[in-house]
Short mmCIF file of C-alpha atoms in Angstrom, two decimals:
data_model
loop_
_atom_site.label_atom_id
_atom_site.label_comp_id
_atom_site.label_asym_id
_atom_site.label_seq_id
_atom_site.Cartn_x
_atom_site.Cartn_y
_atom_site.Cartn_z
CA UNK A 1034 0.00 0.00 0.00
CA UNK A 1035 1.42 3.36 -1.03
CA UNK A 1036 1.69 6.00 1.67
CA UNK A 1037 0.72 9.50 0.65
CA UNK A 1038 2.30 12.50 2.29
CA UNK A 1039 0.66 15.91 2.04
CA UNK A 1040 3.08 18.50 0.64
CA UNK A 1041 1.26 21.29 2.52
CA UNK A 1042 2.25 19.89 5.91
CA UNK A 1043 5.05 21.07 8.08
CA UNK A 1044 6.82 18.46 10.14
CA UNK A 1045 6.20 20.44 13.31
CA UNK A 1046 3.50 19.56 15.79
CA UNK A 1047 0.56 21.93 15.88
CA UNK A 1048 0.81 24.86 18.27
CA UNK A 1049 -1.05 24.17 21.50
CA UNK A 1050 -3.14 27.32 21.07
CA UNK A 1051 -4.32 26.20 17.62
CA UNK A 1052 -5.06 22.72 18.89
CA UNK A 1053 -7.04 24.18 21.83
CA UNK A 1054 -9.10 26.53 19.63
CA UNK A 1055 -9.77 23.72 17.15
CA UNK A 1056 -10.98 21.59 20.06
CA UNK A 1057 -13.33 24.37 21.24
CA UNK A 1058 -14.78 24.80 17.74
CA UNK A 1059 -15.23 21.06 17.27
CA UNK A 1060 -16.65 20.60 20.77
CA UNK A 1061 -19.29 23.25 20.05
CA UNK A 1062 -20.11 22.48 16.41
CA UNK A 1063 -19.77 18.71 16.91
CA UNK A 1064 -22.11 19.00 19.89
CA UNK A 1065 -24.70 20.84 17.81
CA UNK A 1066 -24.45 18.27 15.01
CA UNK A 1067 -24.71 15.39 17.48
CA UNK A 1068 -27.68 16.95 19.29
CA UNK A 1069 -29.64 17.72 16.12
CA UNK A 1070 -31.56 14.41 15.81
CA UNK A 1071 -32.32 14.39 19.54
CA UNK A 1072 -33.62 17.95 19.38
CA UNK A 1073 -35.81 17.17 16.38
CA UNK A 1074 -37.29 14.09 18.07
CA UNK A 1075 -37.81 16.08 21.28
CA UNK A 1076 -39.58 18.82 19.30
CA UNK A 1077 -41.87 16.27 17.64
CA UNK A 1078 -42.67 14.41 20.89
CA UNK A 1079 -42.79 17.21 23.45
CA UNK A 1080 -43.06 20.48 21.51
CA UNK A 1081 -39.64 21.67 22.67
CA UNK A 1082 -36.05 21.04 21.69
CA UNK A 1083 -34.73 21.72 25.19
CA UNK A 1084 -35.02 18.14 26.45
CA UNK A 1085 -31.74 16.52 25.36
CA UNK A 1086 -31.87 13.66 27.88
CA UNK A 1087 -32.80 10.63 25.80
CA UNK A 1088 -33.32 8.58 28.98
CA UNK A 1089 -36.48 10.66 29.55
CA UNK A 1090 -37.91 9.99 26.08
CA UNK A 1091 -40.75 7.53 25.60
CA UNK A 1092 -39.59 4.15 24.27
CA UNK A 1093 -38.29 3.56 21.61
CA UNK A 1094 -37.59 7.21 20.79
CA UNK A 1095 -34.71 7.58 23.25
CA UNK A 1096 -32.76 4.79 21.59
CA UNK A 1097 -33.66 5.99 18.09
CA UNK A 1098 -32.56 9.55 18.89
CA UNK A 1099 -29.42 8.29 20.59
CA UNK A 1100 -28.39 6.03 17.73
CA UNK A 1101 -29.00 8.82 15.22
CA UNK A 1102 -26.98 11.22 17.40
CA UNK A 1103 -24.05 8.77 17.54
CA UNK A 1104 -24.21 8.40 13.75
CA UNK A 1105 -24.20 12.20 13.34
CA UNK A 1106 -21.26 12.44 15.76
CA UNK A 1107 -19.31 9.82 13.82
CA UNK A 1108 -20.09 11.66 10.58
CA UNK A 1109 -18.62 14.83 12.09
CA UNK A 1110 -15.58 13.35 13.84
CA UNK A 1111 -14.68 10.48 11.47
CA UNK A 1112 -16.29 10.81 8.04
CA UNK A 1113 -15.53 14.52 7.49
CA UNK A 1114 -11.82 14.12 8.37
CA UNK A 1115 -11.57 11.00 6.21
CA UNK A 1116 -13.43 12.00 3.08
CA UNK A 1117 -14.12 15.74 3.08
CA UNK A 1118 -11.17 17.57 4.67
CA UNK A 1119 -8.50 14.82 4.69
CA UNK A 1120 -7.32 14.71 8.31
CA UNK A 1121 -9.26 17.77 9.41
CA UNK A 1122 -12.43 18.32 11.34
CA UNK A 1123 -13.99 21.72 10.63
CA UNK A 1124 -12.27 23.14 13.72
CA UNK A 1125 -8.88 21.82 12.67
CA UNK A 1126 -9.41 23.18 9.16
CA UNK A 1127 -10.21 26.67 10.50
CA UNK A 1128 -7.13 26.54 12.77
CA UNK A 1129 -4.88 25.19 9.98
CA UNK A 1130 -3.90 21.97 11.70
CA UNK A 1131 -4.27 18.39 10.57
CA UNK A 1132 -4.34 14.82 11.89
CA UNK A 1133 -1.72 12.60 10.25
CA UNK A 1134 -0.13 9.27 11.07
CA UNK A 1135 3.09 9.49 13.07
CA UNK A 1136 5.08 8.95 9.84
CA UNK A 1137 3.32 12.03 8.32
CA UNK A 1138 1.25 9.92 5.92
CA UNK A 1139 -2.47 10.51 5.47
CA UNK A 1140 -4.80 9.00 8.05
CA UNK A 1141 -6.81 5.98 6.97
CA UNK A 1142 -10.08 4.47 8.17
CA UNK A 1143 -8.39 2.28 10.78
CA UNK A 1144 -6.34 5.08 12.34
CA UNK A 1145 -9.28 7.52 12.36
CA UNK A 1146 -11.69 4.99 13.88
CA UNK A 1147 -9.17 4.03 16.54
CA UNK A 1148 -8.33 7.68 17.29
CA UNK A 1149 -11.77 9.26 17.14
CA UNK A 1150 -14.18 6.48 18.15
CA UNK A 1151 -12.16 4.34 20.56
CA UNK A 1152 -9.83 7.07 21.84
CA UNK A 1153 -11.95 10.21 21.98
CA UNK A 1154 -15.52 8.96 22.21
CA UNK A 1155 -15.11 5.80 24.29
CA UNK A 1156 -11.95 6.18 26.41
CA UNK A 1157 -11.67 9.95 26.86
CA UNK A 1158 -15.45 9.99 27.18
CA UNK A 1159 -16.02 13.51 28.50
CA UNK A 1160 -14.37 15.39 25.63
CA UNK A 1161 -17.21 15.24 23.10
CA UNK A 1162 -21.02 15.25 23.33
CA UNK A 1163 -21.40 11.95 21.51
CA UNK A 1164 -19.76 10.22 24.51
CA UNK A 1165 -22.62 11.19 26.81
CA UNK A 1166 -25.08 9.91 24.23
CA UNK A 1167 -23.59 6.42 24.02
CA UNK A 1168 -23.51 6.32 27.85
CA UNK A 1169 -27.25 7.06 27.84
CA UNK A 1170 -27.95 4.45 25.14
CA UNK A 1171 -26.06 1.85 27.18
CA UNK A 1172 -28.06 2.80 30.27
CA UNK A 1173 -31.39 2.51 28.41
CA UNK A 1174 -30.41 -0.83 26.87
CA UNK A 1175 -29.09 -2.47 30.05
CA UNK A 1176 -30.92 -0.70 32.86
CA UNK A 1177 -27.53 -0.09 34.50
CA UNK A 1178 -26.96 3.63 35.01
CA UNK A 1179 -23.39 4.23 33.83
CA UNK A 1180 -23.79 7.89 32.84
CA UNK A 1181 -22.29 9.55 35.92
CA UNK A 1182 -19.47 7.03 36.58
CA UNK A 1183 -18.39 7.06 32.93
CA UNK A 1184 -18.61 10.85 32.85
CA UNK A 1185 -16.20 11.13 35.79
CA UNK A 1186 -13.92 8.44 34.39
CA UNK A 1187 -13.89 10.26 31.05
CA UNK A 1188 -13.08 13.55 32.78
CA UNK A 1189 -10.13 11.93 34.56
CA UNK A 1190 -8.80 10.27 31.41
CA UNK A 1191 -9.42 13.45 29.41
CA UNK A 1192 -7.47 15.48 31.98
CA UNK A 1193 -4.54 13.05 31.76
CA UNK A 1194 -4.71 13.30 27.97
CA UNK A 1195 -4.70 17.11 28.09
CA UNK A 1196 -1.70 17.08 30.43
CA UNK A 1197 0.09 14.79 27.97
CA UNK A 1198 -0.56 17.22 25.11
CA UNK A 1199 0.74 20.16 27.12
CA UNK A 1200 3.75 18.63 28.87
CA UNK A 1201 5.03 15.75 26.76
CA UNK A 1202 7.64 16.56 24.14
CA UNK A 1203 5.65 15.13 21.22
CA UNK A 1204 2.33 16.73 22.35
CA UNK A 1205 0.32 13.59 21.61
CA UNK A 1206 -2.90 12.82 23.48
CA UNK A 1207 -4.10 9.37 24.51
CA UNK A 1208 -6.30 9.23 21.40
CA UNK A 1209 -3.23 10.01 19.25
CA UNK A 1210 -1.38 7.04 20.72
CA UNK A 1211 -4.40 4.78 20.18
CA UNK A 1212 -4.73 5.86 16.53
CA UNK A 1213 -0.97 6.10 15.90
CA UNK A 1214 -1.50 9.74 14.92
CA UNK A 1215 -0.27 13.23 15.66
CA UNK A 1216 -1.54 16.73 14.93
CA UNK A 1217 0.63 18.97 12.76
CA UNK A 1218 0.48 22.46 11.32
CA UNK A 1219 -0.62 23.05 7.73
CA UNK A 1220 0.91 25.66 5.46
#
């Protein structure tokens, strides 16, 4: 398999300020995208979009809204960086940074799924809205309330990951190690 390297990349890791602002943009916009199907279902069922807690929805609408929200979240955090903006979420594109493999080659489906789904959404569970949604779906499906414990666990893991980005020489987060990726500046 031929590795492609983007000629518009620098070999330097992305500035922490750019990475932080990209995160804020993606946290906000990704949260809106993720919440859209839940809000629409809430509007249809209850006449308001303010109820975002799918555990309070009548069955089966909580699960339907949750699954659609997870799909929308994956579209934002995985599909867009794979097929629309090669290695970039909208926030990363605005901030001129990019996700690449550690050898500077383009990310592929495996690395993006490992990084974004397993690393960010599942393990660092408090960093993106879609994490809270899958916690709620799991709770609805099993009857075991895991929302609060997984939220606190995700906050702890997310804090460790943030410390790694700030203080480690290579500025890689836990999700970068899981996906064998890094974030670099674009020209």
